[in-house]
Amino acid sequence: MAELHGNDAFIDTDKLIFGIGQVQQITGVSGRQLRYWEEQGYIKSISQKKGAAREYSMHTLFFIFHVTRFLDDGFTLQAAVDKAKKFDRQLPVLRQFLRSQLKGVDFQDDQSVIDFGYVDAEHKQRIYGIVKNGETSFKIENVD
DNA sequence: TTTCTGACA
DNA sequence: TGTCAGAA
């Protein structure tokens, strides 16, 4: 039987392929830079053979995007790549945690309430994430 | 037309 | 890194 909520239930983002021209348009990184970064081993394109046009997976596209953000923050290319890699490692952990802990989101008049479920095994307290006026906070409530 | 590699006022 | 050339 098929699992409805596994990773498989979503689009395999690595099957979304982008040409170097598209990557340039989306990330603003020049083709010259992309080839140089690849030459330096910072990024990789899908099976780059001889003079064939480069293709990038969506994962790589995201990676490139993150590198540019760190470059904009003033980091060197090497440092930006390192930070992007670190960020890359955090994503699956964050996704797993959120996927298992997120119970639902309630949209109220002045705020949004994220239900993270019970805090304790006894189910005496429930924790919520509050998003209000552009700010976030936690709230723990006792369960009746 | 787009991309590739190599080179450099 | 940009840019130009010559080829695919």
Short mmCIF file of N, CA and C (backbone and C1' of nucleotides) in Angstrom, two decimals:
data_model
loop_
_atom_site.label_atom_id
_atom_site.label_comp_id
_atom_site.label_asym_id
_atom_site.label_seq_id
_atom_site.Cartn_x
_atom_site.Cartn_y
_atom_site.Cartn_z
N MET A 1 0.84 -1.22 0.00
CA MET A 1 0.00 0.00 0.00
C MET A 1 0.86 1.25 0.00
N ALA A 2 0.43 2.23 -0.69
CA ALA A 2 1.24 3.44 -0.81
C ALA A 2 1.15 4.34 0.42
N GLU A 3 2.29 4.89 0.76
CA GLU A 3 2.34 5.83 1.88
C GLU A 3 1.93 7.20 1.34
N LEU A 4 1.00 7.79 2.01
CA LEU A 4 0.53 9.09 1.52
C LEU A 4 1.38 10.26 1.98
N HIS A 5 2.09 10.05 3.08
CA HIS A 5 2.82 11.20 3.59
C HIS A 5 4.33 11.06 3.67
N GLY A 6 4.89 10.14 2.93
CA GLY A 6 6.34 10.00 2.95
C GLY A 6 6.93 11.02 2.00
N ASN A 7 8.24 11.02 1.85
CA ASN A 7 8.87 11.94 0.90
C ASN A 7 8.40 11.61 -0.51
N ASP A 8 8.07 10.34 -0.69
CA ASP A 8 7.67 9.86 -2.01
C ASP A 8 6.38 10.51 -2.47
N ALA A 9 5.64 11.01 -1.51
CA ALA A 9 4.35 11.60 -1.85
C ALA A 9 4.53 12.95 -2.55
N PHE A 10 5.74 13.47 -2.45
CA PHE A 10 6.00 14.76 -3.07
C PHE A 10 6.81 14.63 -4.36
N ILE A 11 6.85 15.68 -5.07
CA ILE A 11 7.59 15.69 -6.32
C ILE A 11 9.07 15.47 -6.04
N ASP A 12 9.71 14.64 -6.83
CA ASP A 12 11.14 14.41 -6.69
C ASP A 12 11.82 15.63 -7.31
N THR A 13 12.18 16.56 -6.45
CA THR A 13 12.72 17.83 -6.93
C THR A 13 14.03 17.70 -7.70
N ASP A 14 14.72 16.58 -7.49
CA ASP A 14 15.97 16.42 -8.22
C ASP A 14 15.74 16.00 -9.66
N LYS A 15 14.46 15.80 -10.01
CA LYS A 15 14.15 15.46 -11.39
C LYS A 15 13.79 16.71 -12.18
N LEU A 16 13.82 17.82 -11.47
CA LEU A 16 13.57 19.11 -12.12
C LEU A 16 14.93 19.63 -12.56
N ILE A 17 15.13 19.70 -13.85
CA ILE A 17 16.42 20.09 -14.38
C ILE A 17 16.41 21.49 -14.99
N PHE A 18 17.50 22.23 -14.75
CA PHE A 18 17.60 23.58 -15.26
C PHE A 18 18.87 23.75 -16.11
N GLY A 19 18.73 24.47 -17.19
CA GLY A 19 19.87 24.75 -18.03
C GLY A 19 20.63 25.91 -17.42
N ILE A 20 21.84 26.14 -17.88
CA ILE A 20 22.65 27.21 -17.30
C ILE A 20 22.02 28.58 -17.52
N GLY A 21 21.29 28.72 -18.62
CA GLY A 21 20.62 29.99 -18.90
C GLY A 21 19.53 30.26 -17.88
N GLN A 22 18.80 29.21 -17.54
CA GLN A 22 17.73 29.35 -16.55
C GLN A 22 18.29 29.67 -15.18
N VAL A 23 19.40 29.01 -14.86
CA VAL A 23 20.03 29.25 -13.56
C VAL A 23 20.50 30.71 -13.48
N GLN A 24 20.98 31.22 -14.60
CA GLN A 24 21.43 32.61 -14.63
C GLN A 24 20.27 33.56 -14.35
N GLN A 25 19.15 33.28 -15.01
CA GLN A 25 17.97 34.13 -14.83
C GLN A 25 17.43 34.08 -13.41
N ILE A 26 17.39 32.88 -12.86
CA ILE A 26 16.80 32.69 -11.53
C ILE A 26 17.70 33.19 -10.40
N THR A 27 18.99 32.88 -10.49
CA THR A 27 19.89 33.23 -9.39
C THR A 27 20.69 34.50 -9.61
N GLY A 28 20.79 34.92 -10.87
CA GLY A 28 21.56 36.12 -11.14
C GLY A 28 23.05 35.84 -11.25
N VAL A 29 23.41 34.58 -11.11
CA VAL A 29 24.82 34.21 -11.21
C VAL A 29 25.16 34.01 -12.69
N SER A 30 26.23 34.62 -13.15
CA SER A 30 26.59 34.53 -14.57
C SER A 30 27.09 33.14 -14.96
N GLY A 31 26.97 32.85 -16.22
CA GLY A 31 27.43 31.55 -16.72
C GLY A 31 28.91 31.41 -16.47
N ARG A 32 29.62 32.49 -16.58
CA ARG A 32 31.07 32.49 -16.33
C ARG A 32 31.35 32.05 -14.92
N GLN A 33 30.58 32.59 -13.96
CA GLN A 33 30.76 32.23 -12.56
C GLN A 33 30.40 30.77 -12.32
N LEU A 34 29.29 30.34 -12.91
CA LEU A 34 28.85 28.97 -12.72
C LEU A 34 29.90 27.98 -13.20
N ARG A 35 30.51 28.28 -14.35
CA ARG A 35 31.55 27.38 -14.88
C ARG A 35 32.79 27.42 -14.00
N TYR A 36 33.10 28.61 -13.51
CA TYR A 36 34.26 28.76 -12.63
C TYR A 36 34.02 28.02 -11.31
N TRP A 37 32.86 28.19 -10.74
CA TRP A 37 32.53 27.52 -9.48
C TRP A 37 32.61 26.01 -9.64
N GLU A 38 32.16 25.56 -10.78
CA GLU A 38 32.20 24.11 -11.03
C GLU A 38 33.65 23.66 -11.17
N GLU A 39 34.42 24.49 -11.86
CA GLU A 39 35.83 24.18 -12.07
C GLU A 39 36.57 24.09 -10.73
N GLN A 40 36.13 24.92 -9.79
CA GLN A 40 36.75 24.95 -8.47
C GLN A 40 36.17 23.87 -7.55
N GLY A 41 35.15 23.15 -8.02
CA GLY A 41 34.56 22.10 -7.22
C GLY A 41 33.51 22.56 -6.21
N TYR A 42 33.07 23.79 -6.34
CA TYR A 42 32.07 24.31 -5.40
C TYR A 42 30.68 23.81 -5.73
N ILE A 43 30.41 23.63 -7.00
CA ILE A 43 29.11 23.12 -7.41
C ILE A 43 29.34 22.04 -8.46
N LYS A 44 28.30 21.29 -8.74
CA LYS A 44 28.44 20.27 -9.77
C LYS A 44 27.21 20.29 -10.66
N SER A 45 27.42 20.00 -11.93
CA SER A 45 26.30 19.93 -12.85
C SER A 45 26.10 18.46 -13.18
N ILE A 46 24.93 18.14 -13.67
CA ILE A 46 24.61 16.75 -13.97
C ILE A 46 25.42 16.25 -15.16
N SER A 47 26.19 15.22 -14.93
CA SER A 47 27.04 14.61 -15.97
C SER A 47 27.54 15.59 -17.01
N GLN A 48 28.50 16.40 -16.61
CA GLN A 48 29.07 17.37 -17.54
C GLN A 48 30.08 16.69 -18.45
N LYS A 49 29.66 16.42 -19.68
CA LYS A 49 30.56 15.76 -20.62
C LYS A 49 31.08 16.75 -21.66
N LYS A 50 32.32 16.60 -21.99
CA LYS A 50 32.99 17.41 -23.01
C LYS A 50 32.40 18.81 -23.19
N GLY A 51 31.85 19.02 -24.35
CA GLY A 51 31.31 20.35 -24.61
C GLY A 51 29.81 20.41 -24.52
N ALA A 52 29.24 19.43 -23.81
CA ALA A 52 27.78 19.38 -23.67
C ALA A 52 27.27 20.47 -22.75
N ALA A 53 26.06 20.91 -23.01
CA ALA A 53 25.46 21.96 -22.19
C ALA A 53 25.24 21.44 -20.77
N ARG A 54 25.56 22.28 -19.81
CA ARG A 54 25.41 21.87 -18.41
C ARG A 54 23.95 21.87 -17.98
N GLU A 55 23.64 20.96 -17.07
CA GLU A 55 22.29 20.88 -16.51
C GLU A 55 22.43 20.82 -15.00
N TYR A 56 21.53 21.51 -14.33
CA TYR A 56 21.59 21.54 -12.88
C TYR A 56 20.29 21.04 -12.25
N SER A 57 20.42 20.29 -11.16
CA SER A 57 19.23 19.80 -10.45
C SER A 57 18.69 20.96 -9.62
N MET A 58 17.45 20.83 -9.20
CA MET A 58 16.85 21.90 -8.41
C MET A 58 17.59 22.05 -7.09
N HIS A 59 18.11 20.94 -6.60
CA HIS A 59 18.88 21.00 -5.36
C HIS A 59 20.09 21.90 -5.55
N THR A 60 20.76 21.72 -6.69
CA THR A 60 21.93 22.55 -6.97
C THR A 60 21.51 24.01 -7.17
N LEU A 61 20.34 24.19 -7.79
CA LEU A 61 19.84 25.55 -7.99
C LEU A 61 19.65 26.25 -6.65
N PHE A 62 19.08 25.53 -5.69
CA PHE A 62 18.88 26.07 -4.35
C PHE A 62 20.23 26.37 -3.72
N PHE A 63 21.15 25.45 -3.90
CA PHE A 63 22.47 25.61 -3.32
C PHE A 63 23.13 26.88 -3.85
N ILE A 64 23.05 27.05 -5.17
CA ILE A 64 23.62 28.24 -5.81
C ILE A 64 22.97 29.50 -5.28
N PHE A 65 21.66 29.44 -5.12
CA PHE A 65 20.92 30.59 -4.59
C PHE A 65 21.41 30.97 -3.20
N HIS A 66 21.61 29.96 -2.37
CA HIS A 66 22.08 30.22 -1.01
C HIS A 66 23.49 30.78 -1.01
N VAL A 67 24.30 30.30 -1.91
CA VAL A 67 25.67 30.82 -2.00
C VAL A 67 25.63 32.32 -2.31
N THR A 68 24.76 32.70 -3.22
CA THR A 68 24.68 34.13 -3.59
C THR A 68 24.24 34.98 -2.41
N ARG A 69 23.36 34.41 -1.60
CA ARG A 69 22.88 35.17 -0.44
C ARG A 69 24.03 35.42 0.54
N PHE A 70 24.87 34.40 0.73
CA PHE A 70 26.01 34.56 1.63
C PHE A 70 27.06 35.47 1.03
N LEU A 71 27.17 35.45 -0.28
CA LEU A 71 28.13 36.34 -0.95
C LEU A 71 27.67 37.78 -0.75
N ASP A 72 26.36 37.96 -0.85
CA ASP A 72 25.80 39.30 -0.65
C ASP A 72 26.04 39.79 0.77
N ASP A 73 26.14 38.82 1.69
CA ASP A 73 26.38 39.19 3.08
C ASP A 73 27.84 39.52 3.33
N GLY A 74 28.65 39.40 2.27
CA GLY A 74 30.05 39.77 2.41
C GLY A 74 31.04 38.63 2.58
N PHE A 75 30.56 37.40 2.55
CA PHE A 75 31.46 36.27 2.72
C PHE A 75 32.22 35.99 1.43
N THR A 76 33.37 35.36 1.59
CA THR A 76 34.13 35.00 0.40
C THR A 76 33.41 33.81 -0.24
N LEU A 77 33.76 33.51 -1.48
CA LEU A 77 33.10 32.40 -2.17
C LEU A 77 33.26 31.10 -1.39
N GLN A 78 34.50 30.85 -0.93
CA GLN A 78 34.76 29.64 -0.16
C GLN A 78 33.89 29.56 1.09
N ALA A 79 33.82 30.68 1.81
CA ALA A 79 33.03 30.72 3.04
C ALA A 79 31.55 30.59 2.73
N ALA A 80 31.12 31.23 1.66
CA ALA A 80 29.70 31.18 1.28
C ALA A 80 29.30 29.75 0.95
N VAL A 81 30.18 29.05 0.26
CA VAL A 81 29.91 27.65 -0.11
C VAL A 81 29.84 26.79 1.15
N ASP A 82 30.76 27.02 2.07
CA ASP A 82 30.75 26.24 3.31
C ASP A 82 29.47 26.45 4.09
N LYS A 83 29.03 27.71 4.13
CA LYS A 83 27.80 28.02 4.87
C LYS A 83 26.59 27.42 4.17
N ALA A 84 26.62 27.43 2.86
CA ALA A 84 25.51 26.87 2.08
C ALA A 84 25.44 25.36 2.32
N LYS A 85 26.61 24.73 2.41
CA LYS A 85 26.65 23.28 2.65
C LYS A 85 26.09 22.96 4.03
N LYS A 86 26.46 23.81 4.99
CA LYS A 86 25.98 23.59 6.35
C LYS A 86 24.46 23.73 6.40
N PHE A 87 23.98 24.73 5.67
CA PHE A 87 22.54 24.97 5.61
C PHE A 87 21.85 23.77 4.98
N ASP A 88 22.49 23.23 3.98
CA ASP A 88 21.96 22.07 3.27
C ASP A 88 21.77 20.88 4.20
N ARG A 89 22.70 20.74 5.13
CA ARG A 89 22.64 19.61 6.05
C ARG A 89 21.53 19.80 7.07
N GLN A 90 21.20 21.07 7.35
CA GLN A 90 20.17 21.35 8.34
C GLN A 90 18.77 21.11 7.81
N LEU A 91 18.59 21.37 6.52
CA LEU A 91 17.27 21.24 5.94
C LEU A 91 16.53 19.93 6.20
N PRO A 92 17.14 18.78 5.91
CA PRO A 92 16.42 17.52 6.14
C PRO A 92 16.04 17.32 7.60
N VAL A 93 16.90 17.80 8.51
CA VAL A 93 16.61 17.66 9.94
C VAL A 93 15.39 18.51 10.30
N LEU A 94 15.41 19.74 9.79
CA LEU A 94 14.30 20.65 10.07
C LEU A 94 13.00 20.12 9.48
N ARG A 95 13.10 19.59 8.28
CA ARG A 95 11.90 19.08 7.61
C ARG A 95 11.32 17.89 8.36
N GLN A 96 12.23 17.01 8.81
CA GLN A 96 11.76 15.83 9.54
C GLN A 96 11.08 16.23 10.83
N PHE A 97 11.71 17.17 11.54
CA PHE A 97 11.16 17.60 12.82
C PHE A 97 9.79 18.23 12.63
N LEU A 98 9.71 19.12 11.68
CA LEU A 98 8.44 19.83 11.43
C LEU A 98 7.35 18.85 10.98
N ARG A 99 7.75 17.92 10.12
CA ARG A 99 6.78 16.97 9.58
C ARG A 99 6.17 16.11 10.68
N SER A 100 7.01 15.75 11.66
CA SER A 100 6.51 14.88 12.72
C SER A 100 5.83 15.65 13.86
N GLN A 101 6.26 16.89 14.08
CA GLN A 101 5.71 17.65 15.20
C GLN A 101 4.54 18.57 14.86
N LEU A 102 4.46 18.96 13.62
CA LEU A 102 3.40 19.89 13.25
C LEU A 102 2.03 19.22 13.23
N LYS A 103 1.14 19.71 14.05
CA LYS A 103 -0.19 19.11 14.11
C LYS A 103 -1.21 19.92 13.30
N GLY A 104 -0.92 21.19 13.13
CA GLY A 104 -1.86 22.02 12.37
C GLY A 104 -1.63 23.50 12.61
N VAL A 105 -2.26 24.32 11.80
CA VAL A 105 -2.14 25.77 11.94
C VAL A 105 -3.53 26.38 11.96
N ASP A 106 -3.78 27.18 12.97
CA ASP A 106 -5.09 27.82 13.11
C ASP A 106 -4.96 29.31 12.82
N PHE A 107 -5.69 29.77 11.82
CA PHE A 107 -5.64 31.18 11.47
C PHE A 107 -6.73 31.94 12.22
N GLN A 108 -6.29 32.83 13.11
CA GLN A 108 -7.25 33.61 13.89
C GLN A 108 -7.22 35.05 13.39
N ASP A 109 -8.08 35.86 13.96
CA ASP A 109 -8.19 37.24 13.50
C ASP A 109 -6.87 38.01 13.54
N ASP A 110 -6.23 38.01 14.71
CA ASP A 110 -5.03 38.81 14.87
C ASP A 110 -3.74 38.02 14.90
N GLN A 111 -3.86 36.69 14.82
CA GLN A 111 -2.65 35.89 14.90
C GLN A 111 -2.84 34.49 14.30
N SER A 112 -1.73 33.83 14.05
CA SER A 112 -1.77 32.46 13.56
C SER A 112 -1.18 31.58 14.64
N VAL A 113 -1.82 30.46 14.90
CA VAL A 113 -1.36 29.57 15.96
C VAL A 113 -0.93 28.23 15.39
N ILE A 114 0.34 27.90 15.61
CA ILE A 114 0.89 26.64 15.12
C ILE A 114 0.84 25.61 16.25
N ASP A 115 0.15 24.51 15.98
CA ASP A 115 0.01 23.48 17.01
C ASP A 115 1.13 22.45 16.88
N PHE A 116 1.97 22.39 17.91
CA PHE A 116 3.08 21.45 17.89
C PHE A 116 2.81 20.20 18.73
N GLY A 117 1.55 20.08 19.17
CA GLY A 117 1.20 18.88 19.92
C GLY A 117 1.56 18.93 21.39
N TYR A 118 1.57 17.76 21.99
CA TYR A 118 1.83 17.69 23.43
C TYR A 118 3.32 17.81 23.76
N VAL A 119 3.56 18.46 24.90
CA VAL A 119 4.93 18.63 25.36
C VAL A 119 5.37 17.39 26.12
N ASP A 120 4.45 16.85 26.91
CA ASP A 120 4.77 15.72 27.78
C ASP A 120 4.05 14.44 27.37
N ALA A 121 4.58 13.34 27.84
CA ALA A 121 4.01 12.03 27.51
C ALA A 121 2.63 11.85 28.16
N GLU A 122 2.40 12.59 29.24
CA GLU A 122 1.12 12.45 29.95
C GLU A 122 0.01 13.24 29.27
N HIS A 123 0.40 14.02 28.27
CA HIS A 123 -0.57 14.85 27.54
C HIS A 123 -1.28 15.86 28.43
N LYS A 124 -0.47 16.48 29.28
CA LYS A 124 -1.04 17.48 30.19
C LYS A 124 -0.86 18.89 29.62
N GLN A 125 0.15 19.04 28.80
CA GLN A 125 0.41 20.36 28.25
C GLN A 125 0.63 20.30 26.74
N ARG A 126 0.22 21.36 26.10
CA ARG A 126 0.35 21.42 24.64
C ARG A 126 1.12 22.70 24.30
N ILE A 127 1.99 22.62 23.31
CA ILE A 127 2.79 23.81 22.96
C ILE A 127 2.39 24.36 21.59
N TYR A 128 2.35 25.67 21.53
CA TYR A 128 1.95 26.34 20.30
C TYR A 128 2.98 27.38 19.88
N GLY A 129 3.06 27.59 18.62
CA GLY A 129 3.92 28.64 18.10
C GLY A 129 3.00 29.77 17.68
N ILE A 130 3.31 30.97 18.12
CA ILE A 130 2.45 32.10 17.80
C ILE A 130 3.11 33.04 16.80
N VAL A 131 2.37 33.41 15.77
CA VAL A 131 2.87 34.39 14.80
C VAL A 131 1.90 35.56 14.83
N LYS A 132 2.39 36.68 15.35
CA LYS A 132 1.52 37.84 15.51
C LYS A 132 2.28 39.13 15.22
N ASN A 133 1.73 39.94 14.39
CA ASN A 133 2.36 41.21 14.03
C ASN A 133 3.81 41.05 13.59
N GLY A 134 4.04 40.03 12.81
CA GLY A 134 5.39 39.84 12.31
C GLY A 134 6.38 39.28 13.31
N GLU A 135 5.89 38.94 14.49
CA GLU A 135 6.79 38.39 15.49
C GLU A 135 6.34 36.99 15.89
N THR A 136 7.28 36.22 16.41
CA THR A 136 6.94 34.84 16.79
C THR A 136 7.28 34.56 18.25
N SER A 137 6.54 33.61 18.80
CA SER A 137 6.79 33.23 20.19
C SER A 137 6.15 31.87 20.47
N PHE A 138 6.47 31.31 21.62
CA PHE A 138 5.88 30.03 22.00
C PHE A 138 4.84 30.25 23.09
N LYS A 139 3.92 29.33 23.15
CA LYS A 139 2.92 29.39 24.22
C LYS A 139 2.56 27.97 24.64
N ILE A 140 2.59 27.74 25.94
CA ILE A 140 2.25 26.41 26.45
C ILE A 140 0.95 26.50 27.23
N GLU A 141 0.03 25.61 26.91
CA GLU A 141 -1.26 25.63 27.60
C GLU A 141 -1.53 24.29 28.27
N ASN A 142 -2.18 24.36 29.41
CA ASN A 142 -2.55 23.13 30.11
C ASN A 142 -3.79 22.55 29.43
N VAL A 143 -3.78 21.25 29.30
CA VAL A 143 -4.92 20.59 28.65
C VAL A 143 -5.96 20.22 29.69
N ASP A 144 -7.19 20.53 29.41
CA ASP A 144 -8.27 20.25 30.37
C ASP A 144 -8.49 18.75 30.52
P DT B 1 17.92 35.65 -32.86
"O5'" DT B 1 17.75 34.45 -31.83
"C5'" DT B 1 18.19 33.12 -32.14
"C4'" DT B 1 18.20 32.30 -30.89
"C3'" DT B 1 18.96 32.95 -29.74
"O3'" DT B 1 18.36 32.53 -28.52
"C1'" DT B 1 20.10 31.01 -30.46
P DT B 2 18.88 33.08 -27.10
"O5'" DT B 2 19.77 31.84 -26.59
"C5'" DT B 2 19.16 30.56 -26.50
"C4'" DT B 2 20.16 29.54 -26.01
"C3'" DT B 2 21.06 30.01 -24.86
"O3'" DT B 2 21.06 28.99 -23.86
"C1'" DT B 2 22.39 29.15 -26.64
P DT B 3 21.82 29.15 -22.50
"O5'" DT B 3 23.14 28.31 -22.79
"C5'" DT B 3 23.01 26.96 -23.23
"C4'" DT B 3 24.36 26.34 -23.49
"C3'" DT B 3 25.42 26.67 -22.42
"O3'" DT B 3 26.04 25.46 -22.00
"C1'" DT B 3 26.26 27.13 -24.59
P DC B 4 27.31 25.47 -21.08
"O5'" DC B 4 28.50 25.25 -22.11
"C5'" DC B 4 28.40 24.19 -23.06
"C4'" DC B 4 29.78 23.87 -23.59
"C3'" DC B 4 30.85 24.21 -22.56
"O3'" DC B 4 31.85 23.24 -22.41
"C1'" DC B 4 31.16 25.50 -24.56
P DT B 5 32.92 23.43 -21.26
"O5'" DT B 5 34.21 23.94 -22.05
"C5'" DT B 5 34.67 23.21 -23.19
"C4'" DT B 5 35.88 23.90 -23.79
"C3'" DT B 5 36.93 24.31 -22.75
"O3'" DT B 5 38.23 23.97 -23.24
"C1'" DT B 5 36.22 26.22 -24.00
P DG B 6 39.52 24.16 -22.34
"O5'" DG B 6 40.15 25.49 -22.92
"C5'" DG B 6 40.29 25.62 -24.33
"C4'" DG B 6 40.83 26.99 -24.66
"C3'" DG B 6 41.87 27.51 -23.67
"O3'" DG B 6 42.91 28.16 -24.39
"C1'" DG B 6 40.09 29.06 -23.82
P DA B 7 44.19 28.77 -23.63
"O5'" DA B 7 43.96 30.33 -23.85
"C5'" DA B 7 43.64 30.80 -25.15
"C4'" DA B 7 43.44 32.31 -25.10
"C3'" DA B 7 44.45 33.02 -24.20
"O3'" DA B 7 44.79 34.27 -24.79
"C1'" DA B 7 42.26 33.48 -23.47
P DC B 8 46.12 35.04 -24.36
"O5'" DC B 8 45.53 36.46 -23.92
"C5'" DC B 8 44.67 37.17 -24.79
"C4'" DC B 8 44.07 38.35 -24.04
"C3'" DC B 8 45.05 39.02 -23.08
"O3'" DC B 8 44.73 40.41 -23.03
"C1'" DC B 8 43.18 38.30 -21.90
P DA B 9 45.86 41.50 -23.49
"O5'" DA B 9 44.98 42.75 -23.96
"C5'" DA B 9 43.68 42.53 -24.51
"C4'" DA B 9 43.04 43.89 -24.84
"C3'" DA B 9 44.02 44.92 -25.38
"O3'" DA B 9 43.35 45.78 -26.31
"C1'" DA B 9 43.09 45.74 -23.39
P DT C 1 32.89 35.84 -8.51
"O5'" DT C 1 32.72 36.57 -9.93
"C5'" DT C 1 33.92 37.01 -10.48
"C4'" DT C 1 33.58 38.12 -11.43
"C3'" DT C 1 32.62 37.66 -12.52
"O3'" DT C 1 31.77 38.73 -12.90
"C1'" DT C 1 34.71 38.19 -13.48
P DG C 2 30.66 38.51 -14.10
"O5'" DG C 2 31.22 39.40 -15.29
"C5'" DG C 2 31.59 40.74 -15.02
"C4'" DG C 2 32.17 41.37 -16.27
"C3'" DG C 2 31.35 41.08 -17.52
"O3'" DG C 2 31.32 42.25 -18.33
"C1'" DG C 2 33.57 40.22 -17.78
P DT C 3 30.41 42.26 -19.64
"O5'" DT C 3 31.43 41.75 -20.76
"C5'" DT C 3 32.67 42.41 -20.91
"C4'" DT C 3 33.44 41.80 -22.06
"C3'" DT C 3 32.53 41.31 -23.21
"O3'" DT C 3 33.15 41.64 -24.44
"C1'" DT C 3 33.91 39.55 -22.49
P DC C 4 32.22 41.90 -25.73
"O5'" DC C 4 33.17 41.37 -26.87
"C5'" DC C 4 34.59 41.56 -26.73
"C4'" DC C 4 35.33 40.44 -27.41
"C3'" DC C 4 34.52 39.82 -28.55
"O3'" DC C 4 35.32 39.70 -29.72
"C1'" DC C 4 35.27 38.13 -27.06
P DA C 5 34.67 39.21 -31.07
"O5'" DA C 5 35.51 37.88 -31.37
"C5'" DA C 5 36.90 37.85 -31.04
"C4'" DA C 5 37.42 36.43 -31.22
"C3'" DA C 5 36.81 35.74 -32.44
"O3'" DA C 5 37.80 34.95 -33.10
"C1'" DA C 5 36.30 34.49 -30.47
P DG C 6 37.57 34.56 -34.59
"O5'" DG C 6 37.22 33.01 -34.44
"C5'" DG C 6 38.17 32.14 -33.84
"C4'" DG C 6 37.56 30.76 -33.71
"C3'" DG C 6 36.73 30.35 -34.92
"O3'" DG C 6 36.96 28.95 -35.17
"C1'" DG C 6 35.39 30.26 -33.00
P DA C 7 36.06 28.15 -36.24
"O5'" DA C 7 35.29 27.12 -35.29
"C5'" DA C 7 36.04 26.40 -34.32
"C4'" DA C 7 35.13 25.47 -33.55
"C3'" DA C 7 34.18 24.65 -34.43
"O3'" DA C 7 34.09 23.32 -33.93
"C1'" DA C 7 32.94 25.91 -32.85
P DA C 8 33.21 22.25 -34.70
"O5'" DA C 8 31.99 22.03 -33.71
"C5'" DA C 8 32.25 21.68 -32.35
"C4'" DA C 8 30.96 21.48 -31.63
"C3'" DA C 8 29.91 20.69 -32.42
"O3'" DA C 8 29.16 19.87 -31.53
"C1'" DA C 8 29.02 22.80 -31.87
#
